[in-house]
Amino acid sequence: MAEHFPDGFLWGASTAAYQIEGAVSEDGRGPSIWDKFSHLPGKIVGGDTGDIACGHYHRYPADVALMRELGLNAYRFSTSWSRILPEGRGAVNGKGLEFYDRLTDAVLAAGIEPWLCLYHWDLPQALEDRGGWQNRDCAHWYADYALLVARRFGDRIRHLATFNEPNVATFKGYGDGEHAPGIRGRASALKALHTMNLAHGLGMQALRSERADLVLGNIYNLHPMEPASGRDEDRIAAEMLDAMWSRAFPDPQILGRYPAPLAPEMEALIRPGDFEIIRQRQDYFAFNHYTRLRVRHDADHPFHVAEVPPEPDRKVTEMGWEVAPDALLATMIDAKERYAGDLPIYITENGAAFTDEVTRDGKIHDRERIEYLRGYLGAILDAIAAGIDVRGYFVWSLLDNFEWGLGFSKRFGLVHVDYATLERRPKDSFEFYGELARGAALVRR
Ligand code: FCB
């Protein structure tokens, strides 16, 4: 069976500044929390850091050429706050802005629509030193940064997102401590959660005040949760993780309230008028999705939750994530009902890590990644057929890159990167995705 995607469907790829740029001390960039965290012993697999990453800061022209070859019509990237404002606020780094000028202009010249995400987890370290997202003021620092970016790029970039997966930035950054800034605690995570929600609201207001024609949203991260057993404590754990992971941002931002398992604890942080700030009209509903999660009770975790691996008979990626396109379909249906309504829906990240080998013919025959993509893109066709207005898909990711706590050990790219030479080598999945982007039908299996 072969089916075409609707005309005008957006074929995108997503990346993030710290994961690909490198050049961390060049041209006046200030340090972010990821620079500090990745240099702490034992935090990142292999002791890897994003110091060089994919060297995209210098190699962006070649990377944009790859995007054009791939046939993308949209490219999502993030700006590094501390490249633009080295101290997080105050003095602006002109050279940082100029880099994003060059990148934006190259993307546009390639006929690709740039989608800019303002925050992909790399808070300026100078702001973390003032309490970071645990400090309510951070929401205002963020809004000032958002305004600056809209002022500079709003003439060329219409699609902006306030945050990428703020849930992961709070839950892992200030909850379990596995991500920068590495803080473990419950109160810290809840404070960060509320400040990021406020930052989204203030950011949306600032962006719209600068240009009314911007197309704005937030990039959520929705994964269905299942309790690992029929035990009550596992069911409660699954509800808690669902609240922290999938609901803590879209609920207040779209519905104007915190999800039930968190609401009582959030009371102390909420000031009169906060929900009016947080709840701003969005122009699209975007979310990232990879798998479904199984959850059990864990008394030692700040939120008493732990992830459990998929059942042994399930197909998994190199991340240990179950390959479950049916979970994406279910999530799209649920997202429309709960949040999106008539807004267009975009899947802003989806993809898979597998152990890719360069074979003797110099190629990477990443058949498993192709099958993963085939399954998930099939779920999108099913959703469209069911009346869900999915307008675009952004694969994670264009390039292999720095996978946060897992360093360079996990490869998600359609393009292989040799970290010794920074050489780029398109994988077979690049051809597969490119054919679809250029209008081929998806062959369903
Ligand atoms: C998402 C992140 C992205 C990447 C993928 C694999 O949670 O937004 O940066 O790490 O997972």
Short mmCIF file of C-alpha atoms and ligand atoms in Angstrom, two decimals:
data_model
loop_
_atom_site.label_atom_id
_atom_site.label_comp_id
_atom_site.label_asym_id
_atom_site.label_seq_id
_atom_site.Cartn_x
_atom_site.Cartn_y
_atom_site.Cartn_z
CA MET A 1 0.00 0.00 0.00
CA ALA A 2 1.38 3.41 -0.95
CA GLU A 3 -0.10 6.69 0.16
CA HIS A 4 0.76 10.30 -0.44
CA PHE A 5 0.93 13.03 2.16
CA PRO A 6 -1.29 16.06 1.56
CA ASP A 7 0.00 18.88 -0.63
CA GLY A 8 1.85 21.46 1.41
CA PHE A 9 2.79 18.97 4.14
CA LEU A 10 5.90 20.27 5.90
CA TRP A 11 8.94 17.99 5.74
CA GLY A 12 11.29 19.23 8.40
CA ALA A 13 14.27 18.33 10.51
CA SER A 14 15.06 19.55 14.01
CA THR A 15 18.33 20.33 15.75
CA ALA A 16 19.40 22.23 18.88
CA ALA A 17 22.19 24.74 19.38
CA TYR A 18 24.22 23.00 22.09
CA GLN A 19 23.91 19.63 20.39
CA ILE A 20 25.46 20.70 17.09
CA GLU A 21 27.13 24.11 17.14
CA GLY A 22 30.36 23.66 19.09
CA ALA A 23 32.48 26.87 19.07
CA VAL A 24 31.51 27.34 22.69
CA SER A 25 34.11 29.99 23.45
CA GLU A 26 34.21 31.69 20.09
CA ASP A 27 33.07 35.15 19.07
CA GLY A 28 32.03 36.19 22.54
CA ARG A 29 29.65 33.38 23.45
CA GLY A 30 29.12 33.05 27.21
CA PRO A 31 28.87 29.69 29.00
CA SER A 32 25.53 27.95 29.46
CA ILE A 33 24.53 25.44 32.12
CA TRP A 34 25.37 22.66 29.67
CA ASP A 35 28.96 23.87 29.28
CA LYS A 36 29.45 23.70 33.02
CA PHE A 37 27.55 20.45 33.53
CA SER A 38 29.18 18.53 30.67
CA HIS A 39 32.61 19.34 32.09
CA LEU A 40 31.80 17.92 35.53
CA PRO A 41 33.37 14.49 35.92
CA GLY A 42 30.99 11.55 35.55
CA LYS A 43 27.98 13.46 34.24
CA ILE A 44 28.17 12.55 30.55
CA VAL A 45 28.81 9.13 29.04
CA GLY A 46 32.39 8.97 27.76
CA GLY A 47 33.20 12.35 29.31
CA ASP A 48 31.87 13.95 26.12
CA THR A 49 31.07 17.65 25.88
CA GLY A 50 29.50 19.94 23.29
CA ASP A 51 32.73 21.96 22.96
CA ILE A 52 33.07 20.95 19.33
CA ALA A 53 29.94 18.83 18.75
CA CYS A 54 29.26 18.80 15.00
CA GLY A 55 31.19 21.99 14.37
CA HIS A 56 28.00 23.40 12.86
CA TYR A 57 28.96 26.96 13.83
CA HIS A 58 31.57 26.86 11.09
CA ARG A 59 30.11 24.20 8.84
CA TYR A 60 26.57 25.51 8.61
CA PRO A 61 26.85 26.24 4.84
CA ALA A 62 27.54 22.55 4.16
CA ASP A 63 24.75 21.55 6.54
CA VAL A 64 22.27 23.84 4.80
CA ALA A 65 23.38 22.30 1.49
CA LEU A 66 22.51 18.89 2.97
CA MET A 67 19.08 20.18 3.99
CA ARG A 68 18.48 21.37 0.46
CA GLU A 69 19.64 18.06 -0.97
CA LEU A 70 17.30 16.30 1.42
CA GLY A 71 14.40 18.32 0.07
CA LEU A 72 13.37 19.84 3.40
CA ASN A 73 10.87 22.65 3.33
CA ALA A 74 11.27 23.49 7.01
CA TYR A 75 14.19 23.50 9.43
CA ARG A 76 13.85 23.85 13.19
CA PHE A 77 16.88 25.03 15.11
CA SER A 78 17.42 26.82 18.40
CA THR A 79 19.32 29.95 19.27
CA SER A 80 21.83 29.77 22.08
CA TRP A 81 20.77 32.41 24.59
CA SER A 82 24.33 32.84 25.86
CA ARG A 83 25.69 33.33 22.35
CA ILE A 84 23.34 36.30 22.01
CA LEU A 85 23.49 37.52 25.62
CA PRO A 86 26.68 36.11 27.15
CA GLU A 87 25.55 37.04 30.68
CA GLY A 88 21.95 36.12 29.97
CA ARG A 89 20.87 39.76 30.12
CA GLY A 90 22.42 43.15 29.56
CA ALA A 91 25.19 43.37 26.96
CA VAL A 92 24.30 41.95 23.55
CA ASN A 93 26.89 39.98 21.59
CA GLY A 94 26.64 41.27 18.04
CA LYS A 95 28.71 38.42 16.67
CA GLY A 96 26.27 35.93 18.12
CA LEU A 97 23.37 37.62 16.37
CA GLU A 98 25.39 37.74 13.16
CA PHE A 99 25.86 33.98 13.23
CA TYR A 100 22.10 33.46 13.34
CA ASP A 101 21.72 36.09 10.59
CA ARG A 102 24.01 34.07 8.35
CA LEU A 103 22.31 30.81 9.20
CA THR A 104 18.80 32.20 8.69
CA ASP A 105 19.73 33.77 5.37
CA ALA A 106 21.34 30.55 4.15
CA VAL A 107 18.28 28.52 5.14
CA LEU A 108 15.97 30.98 3.37
CA ALA A 109 18.19 31.05 0.28
CA ALA A 110 17.87 27.27 0.14
CA GLY A 111 14.09 27.68 -0.07
CA ILE A 112 13.58 26.29 3.42
CA GLU A 113 11.38 27.84 6.07
CA PRO A 114 13.24 28.47 9.32
CA TRP A 115 11.47 27.57 12.58
CA LEU A 116 13.22 29.09 15.55
CA CYS A 117 13.04 27.67 19.04
CA LEU A 118 14.13 30.13 21.71
CA TYR A 119 15.12 27.69 24.39
CA HIS A 120 16.50 24.20 23.99
CA TRP A 121 17.77 23.73 27.55
CA ASP A 122 20.91 25.91 27.49
CA LEU A 123 20.29 28.57 30.12
CA PRO A 124 23.16 31.07 30.42
CA GLN A 125 25.27 30.00 33.40
CA ALA A 126 25.28 33.58 34.68
CA LEU A 127 21.52 33.28 35.20
CA GLU A 128 21.80 29.90 36.87
CA ASP A 129 24.20 31.59 39.27
CA ARG A 130 21.24 33.81 40.22
CA GLY A 131 18.97 30.83 40.86
CA GLY A 132 18.14 30.02 37.25
CA TRP A 133 14.60 28.75 36.66
CA GLN A 134 14.07 28.47 40.39
CA ASN A 135 14.09 32.26 40.45
CA ARG A 136 10.85 33.85 39.25
CA ASP A 137 12.83 36.73 37.77
CA CYS A 138 14.14 34.30 35.17
CA ALA A 139 10.77 34.53 33.41
CA HIS A 140 11.40 38.25 32.84
CA TRP A 141 15.01 37.71 31.71
CA TYR A 142 13.66 35.19 29.24
CA ALA A 143 11.03 37.59 27.89
CA ASP A 144 13.71 40.27 27.31
CA TYR A 145 15.76 37.74 25.36
CA ALA A 146 12.69 36.67 23.35
CA LEU A 147 11.97 40.29 22.44
CA LEU A 148 15.53 40.81 21.26
CA VAL A 149 15.37 37.74 19.03
CA ALA A 150 12.00 38.74 17.54
CA ARG A 151 13.32 42.24 16.86
CA ARG A 152 16.32 40.91 15.01
CA PHE A 153 14.86 37.94 13.14
CA GLY A 154 11.12 38.58 13.02
CA ASP A 155 11.40 40.03 9.50
CA ARG A 156 12.69 36.68 8.21
CA ILE A 157 11.43 34.07 10.66
CA ARG A 158 7.70 33.80 11.19
CA HIS A 159 7.51 30.54 13.11
CA LEU A 160 8.83 30.67 16.63
CA ALA A 161 8.48 28.38 19.62
CA THR A 162 9.06 29.59 23.15
CA PHE A 163 10.55 26.37 24.55
CA ASN A 164 11.57 22.88 23.55
CA GLU A 165 10.31 20.27 25.98
CA PRO A 166 10.19 22.45 29.10
CA ASN A 167 9.10 19.26 30.89
CA VAL A 168 12.49 17.63 30.37
CA ALA A 169 14.31 20.83 31.30
CA THR A 170 12.47 20.89 34.65
CA PHE A 171 12.13 17.19 35.39
CA LYS A 172 15.69 16.23 34.52
CA GLY A 173 17.41 19.56 35.17
CA TYR A 174 15.85 20.39 38.55
CA GLY A 175 14.11 17.11 39.49
CA ASP A 176 16.26 14.01 39.06
CA GLY A 177 19.43 16.01 38.31
CA GLU A 178 20.46 13.97 35.28
CA HIS A 179 20.58 17.03 33.07
CA ALA A 180 22.09 20.49 33.58
CA PRO A 181 22.14 22.18 36.00
CA GLY A 182 22.07 18.83 37.81
CA ILE A 183 19.78 19.73 40.72
CA ARG A 184 17.82 16.93 42.37
CA GLY A 185 14.71 17.74 44.35
CA ARG A 186 10.99 18.14 44.30
CA ALA A 187 10.63 21.76 45.36
CA SER A 188 13.32 22.84 42.90
CA ALA A 189 11.55 21.11 40.01
CA LEU A 190 8.17 22.63 40.89
CA LYS A 191 9.64 26.12 41.15
CA ALA A 192 11.37 25.72 37.78
CA LEU A 193 8.11 24.44 36.33
CA HIS A 194 6.16 27.49 37.35
CA THR A 195 8.85 29.94 36.25
CA MET A 196 9.05 28.31 32.82
CA ASN A 197 5.30 28.53 32.46
CA LEU A 198 5.45 32.22 33.33
CA ALA A 199 8.35 32.67 30.91
CA HIS A 200 6.29 31.12 28.15
CA GLY A 201 3.45 33.56 28.81
CA LEU A 202 5.63 36.64 29.15
CA GLY A 203 7.64 35.49 26.13
CA MET A 204 4.51 35.14 23.99
CA GLN A 205 3.39 38.63 25.02
CA ALA A 206 6.81 40.08 24.22
CA LEU A 207 7.00 38.36 20.83
CA ARG A 208 3.52 39.52 19.83
CA SER A 209 4.17 43.06 21.05
CA GLU A 210 7.14 43.19 18.71
CA ARG A 211 5.40 41.67 15.68
CA ALA A 212 1.76 40.75 15.48
CA ASP A 213 2.32 38.51 12.46
CA LEU A 214 4.50 35.92 14.18
CA VAL A 215 3.22 32.35 14.27
CA LEU A 216 3.76 31.14 17.81
CA GLY A 217 3.54 28.08 19.99
CA ASN A 218 5.45 25.91 22.41
CA ILE A 219 7.02 22.53 21.77
CA TYR A 220 5.56 20.04 24.20
CA ASN A 221 6.59 16.46 24.77
CA LEU A 222 3.77 13.95 25.02
CA HIS A 223 4.27 10.30 25.81
CA PRO A 224 1.50 7.99 27.01
CA MET A 225 2.22 6.41 30.40
CA GLU A 226 1.33 2.94 31.55
CA PRO A 227 1.70 1.59 35.07
CA ALA A 228 4.16 -1.31 35.11
CA SER A 229 1.79 -3.43 37.20
CA GLY A 230 -1.74 -3.49 38.58
CA ARG A 231 -0.45 -2.30 41.98
CA ASP A 232 -1.89 0.96 43.31
CA GLU A 233 1.49 2.50 43.92
CA ASP A 234 2.47 1.96 40.28
CA ARG A 235 -0.78 3.46 39.08
CA ILE A 236 -0.19 6.53 41.26
CA ALA A 237 3.37 6.76 39.94
CA ALA A 238 2.11 6.65 36.34
CA GLU A 239 -0.37 9.43 37.09
CA MET A 240 2.35 11.53 38.66
CA LEU A 241 4.75 11.08 35.76
CA ASP A 242 1.94 11.80 33.31
CA ALA A 243 1.28 15.05 35.18
CA MET A 244 4.95 16.10 35.31
CA TRP A 245 5.84 14.93 31.83
CA SER A 246 2.87 15.39 29.55
CA ARG A 247 0.53 17.84 31.35
CA ALA A 248 2.57 20.30 33.43
CA PHE A 249 2.99 22.72 30.50
CA PRO A 250 0.08 22.34 28.09
CA ASP A 251 -2.50 22.23 30.91
CA PRO A 252 -1.70 25.66 32.37
CA GLN A 253 -0.81 27.20 29.01
CA ILE A 254 -3.93 26.04 27.19
CA LEU A 255 -6.45 25.11 29.89
CA GLY A 256 -5.35 27.56 32.57
CA ARG A 257 -4.75 25.14 35.45
CA TYR A 258 -2.23 22.65 36.79
CA PRO A 259 -2.99 18.93 36.49
CA ALA A 260 -4.65 17.41 39.55
CA PRO A 261 -1.68 15.47 41.00
CA LEU A 262 0.39 18.69 41.08
CA ALA A 263 -2.23 21.33 41.78
CA PRO A 264 -2.10 21.35 45.62
CA GLU A 265 1.68 21.72 45.70
CA MET A 266 1.67 24.46 43.07
CA GLU A 267 -0.66 26.67 45.13
CA ALA A 268 2.16 28.21 47.13
CA LEU A 269 3.95 29.32 43.97
CA ILE A 270 1.02 30.87 42.14
CA ARG A 271 0.43 34.61 42.46
CA PRO A 272 -2.78 36.35 41.46
CA GLY A 273 -2.83 36.90 37.70
CA ASP A 274 -0.29 34.20 36.89
CA PHE A 275 -2.65 32.07 34.82
CA GLU A 276 -3.70 35.11 32.77
CA ILE A 277 -0.02 35.51 31.86
CA ILE A 278 0.61 31.83 31.26
CA ARG A 279 -2.44 31.19 29.13
CA GLN A 280 -1.76 32.83 25.77
CA ARG A 281 -3.40 32.06 22.45
CA GLN A 282 -1.23 29.73 20.39
CA ASP A 283 -1.17 29.58 16.60
CA TYR A 284 -0.30 25.90 16.34
CA PHE A 285 0.01 22.89 18.60
CA ALA A 286 3.42 21.23 18.44
CA PHE A 287 4.83 18.28 20.27
CA ASN A 288 7.73 15.84 20.24
CA HIS A 289 7.09 12.16 20.62
CA TYR A 290 9.22 9.01 20.57
CA THR A 291 7.62 6.14 22.46
CA ARG A 292 5.32 5.10 25.28
CA LEU A 293 6.56 4.85 28.84
CA ARG A 294 6.04 2.27 31.57
CA VAL A 295 6.23 3.56 35.11
CA ARG A 296 6.65 2.09 38.59
CA HIS A 297 6.81 3.47 42.09
CA ASP A 298 10.29 4.38 43.33
CA ALA A 299 10.51 5.62 46.90
CA ASP A 300 13.93 7.20 46.33
CA HIS A 301 12.95 9.45 43.44
CA PRO A 302 11.83 13.03 44.23
CA PHE A 303 8.50 12.31 42.50
CA HIS A 304 8.42 8.61 43.50
CA VAL A 305 8.56 7.45 39.90
CA ALA A 306 10.85 5.27 37.82
CA GLU A 307 10.75 4.23 34.19
CA VAL A 308 10.60 0.52 33.46
CA PRO A 309 11.94 -1.01 30.23
CA PRO A 310 9.42 -2.24 27.64
CA GLU A 311 8.19 -5.85 27.77
CA PRO A 312 10.92 -8.14 26.40
CA ASP A 313 9.01 -9.07 23.25
CA ARG A 314 8.87 -5.46 22.04
CA LYS A 315 11.06 -3.97 19.36
CA VAL A 316 13.23 -1.23 20.85
CA THR A 317 15.67 1.39 19.58
CA GLU A 318 19.21 1.81 20.84
CA MET A 319 17.79 4.11 23.54
CA GLY A 320 15.76 1.17 24.84
CA TRP A 321 12.61 2.98 23.69
CA GLU A 322 9.78 0.84 22.38
CA VAL A 323 8.99 1.28 18.69
CA ALA A 324 5.27 1.96 18.99
CA PRO A 325 3.70 4.00 16.18
CA ASP A 326 0.28 3.20 17.62
CA ALA A 327 1.25 5.30 20.66
CA LEU A 328 1.86 8.30 18.36
CA LEU A 329 -1.54 7.86 16.75
CA ALA A 330 -3.21 7.64 20.16
CA THR A 331 -1.28 10.72 21.32
CA MET A 332 -2.34 12.77 18.29
CA ILE A 333 -5.99 11.85 18.86
CA ASP A 334 -5.71 12.71 22.54
CA ALA A 335 -3.82 15.96 21.85
CA LYS A 336 -6.53 17.18 19.50
CA GLU A 337 -9.24 16.47 22.06
CA ARG A 338 -7.46 17.89 25.06
CA TYR A 339 -5.53 20.81 23.64
CA ALA A 340 -5.30 21.47 19.93
CA GLY A 341 -8.94 21.71 18.94
CA ASP A 342 -8.85 23.26 15.49
CA LEU A 343 -5.21 24.36 15.64
CA PRO A 344 -2.85 22.78 13.12
CA ILE A 345 -0.70 20.09 14.71
CA TYR A 346 3.01 19.63 14.07
CA ILE A 347 5.18 16.74 15.19
CA THR A 348 8.34 18.71 15.93
CA GLU A 349 10.58 15.75 16.85
CA ASN A 350 10.47 12.04 16.20
CA GLY A 351 13.23 9.67 15.24
CA ALA A 352 15.42 6.84 16.43
CA ALA A 353 18.94 5.99 17.59
CA PHE A 354 20.47 2.81 16.28
CA THR A 355 24.07 1.61 16.11
CA ASP A 356 25.03 2.75 12.66
CA GLU A 357 27.99 1.17 10.96
CA VAL A 358 29.87 2.56 8.02
CA THR A 359 30.14 -0.51 5.80
CA ARG A 360 32.88 -1.30 3.28
CA ASP A 361 31.02 0.48 0.53
CA GLY A 362 31.34 3.64 2.63
CA LYS A 363 27.58 3.72 3.29
CA ILE A 364 25.36 3.41 6.32
CA HIS A 365 22.54 0.98 5.66
CA ASP A 366 20.33 2.01 8.55
CA ARG A 367 17.39 -0.18 7.69
CA GLU A 368 16.01 -0.12 11.26
CA ARG A 369 15.79 3.68 11.26
CA ILE A 370 13.96 3.56 7.92
CA GLU A 371 11.47 1.07 9.34
CA TYR A 372 10.99 3.22 12.44
CA LEU A 373 10.27 6.27 10.27
CA ARG A 374 8.01 4.28 7.97
CA GLY A 375 5.92 3.16 10.94
CA TYR A 376 5.64 6.59 12.55
CA LEU A 377 4.93 8.39 9.28
CA GLY A 378 2.25 5.78 8.67
CA ALA A 379 0.70 6.75 12.00
CA ILE A 380 0.58 10.34 10.78
CA LEU A 381 -1.23 9.27 7.62
CA ASP A 382 -3.69 7.38 9.81
CA ALA A 383 -4.21 10.47 11.94
CA ILE A 384 -4.81 12.65 8.88
CA ALA A 385 -7.30 10.08 7.59
CA ALA A 386 -9.05 10.26 10.97
CA GLY A 387 -9.51 14.01 10.55
CA ILE A 388 -6.58 15.27 12.60
CA ASP A 389 -5.01 18.33 11.04
CA VAL A 390 -1.35 17.29 11.10
CA ARG A 391 0.49 19.76 8.89
CA GLY A 392 4.10 18.75 9.26
CA TYR A 393 6.75 16.43 10.64
CA PHE A 394 10.26 17.28 11.80
CA VAL A 395 12.61 14.35 12.04
CA TRP A 396 15.06 14.20 14.92
CA SER A 397 17.61 14.78 13.65
CA LEU A 398 19.43 16.11 10.63
CA LEU A 399 22.85 15.14 12.02
CA ASP A 400 24.16 12.75 14.63
CA ASN A 401 24.88 15.02 17.59
CA PHE A 402 25.59 15.46 21.29
CA GLU A 403 22.80 13.48 22.95
CA TRP A 404 22.88 15.25 26.34
CA GLY A 405 23.83 12.88 29.19
CA LEU A 406 24.56 10.15 26.65
CA GLY A 407 27.17 12.21 24.83
CA PHE A 408 28.03 10.97 21.35
CA SER A 409 27.10 7.39 22.17
CA LYS A 410 23.66 7.62 20.56
CA ARG A 411 23.19 8.52 16.90
CA PHE A 412 19.85 9.94 15.74
CA GLY A 413 20.90 11.59 12.48
CA LEU A 414 19.87 11.04 8.89
CA VAL A 415 23.46 12.14 8.34
CA HIS A 416 26.33 10.35 10.02
CA VAL A 417 28.99 12.51 11.65
CA ASP A 418 32.54 11.25 12.15
CA TYR A 419 33.46 13.04 15.37
CA ALA A 420 37.20 12.77 14.66
CA THR A 421 37.05 14.55 11.30
CA LEU A 422 33.54 16.10 11.43
CA GLU A 423 32.92 14.53 8.03
CA ARG A 424 29.21 14.22 7.16
CA ARG A 425 27.89 11.13 5.41
CA PRO A 426 24.22 10.76 4.48
CA LYS A 427 22.75 7.44 5.63
CA ASP A 428 20.25 5.36 3.64
CA SER A 429 17.50 6.95 5.76
CA PHE A 430 18.50 10.29 4.22
CA GLU A 431 17.54 8.91 0.79
CA PHE A 432 14.33 7.42 2.18
CA TYR A 433 13.26 10.67 3.85
CA GLY A 434 14.35 12.76 0.87
CA GLU A 435 12.14 10.82 -1.52
CA LEU A 436 9.13 11.45 0.68
CA ALA A 437 10.01 15.12 1.05
CA ARG A 438 10.18 15.38 -2.74
CA GLY A 439 6.68 13.95 -3.06
CA ALA A 440 7.00 10.16 -3.17
CA ALA A 441 4.25 8.07 -1.62
CA LEU A 442 4.89 6.26 1.65
CA VAL A 443 4.95 2.52 1.12
CA ARG A 444 3.22 1.00 4.16
CA ARG A 445 4.25 -2.39 5.44
C1 FCB B 1 14.40 15.13 22.87
C2 FCB B 1 15.24 16.39 22.81
C3 FCB B 1 16.27 16.38 21.72
C4 FCB B 1 16.94 15.02 21.59
C5 FCB B 1 15.89 13.94 21.46
C6 FCB B 1 16.47 12.55 21.27
O1 FCB B 1 13.92 14.96 24.16
O2 FCB B 1 14.41 17.52 22.63
O3 FCB B 1 17.19 17.40 21.99
O4 FCB B 1 17.79 14.82 22.64
O5 FCB B 1 15.07 13.94 22.59
#
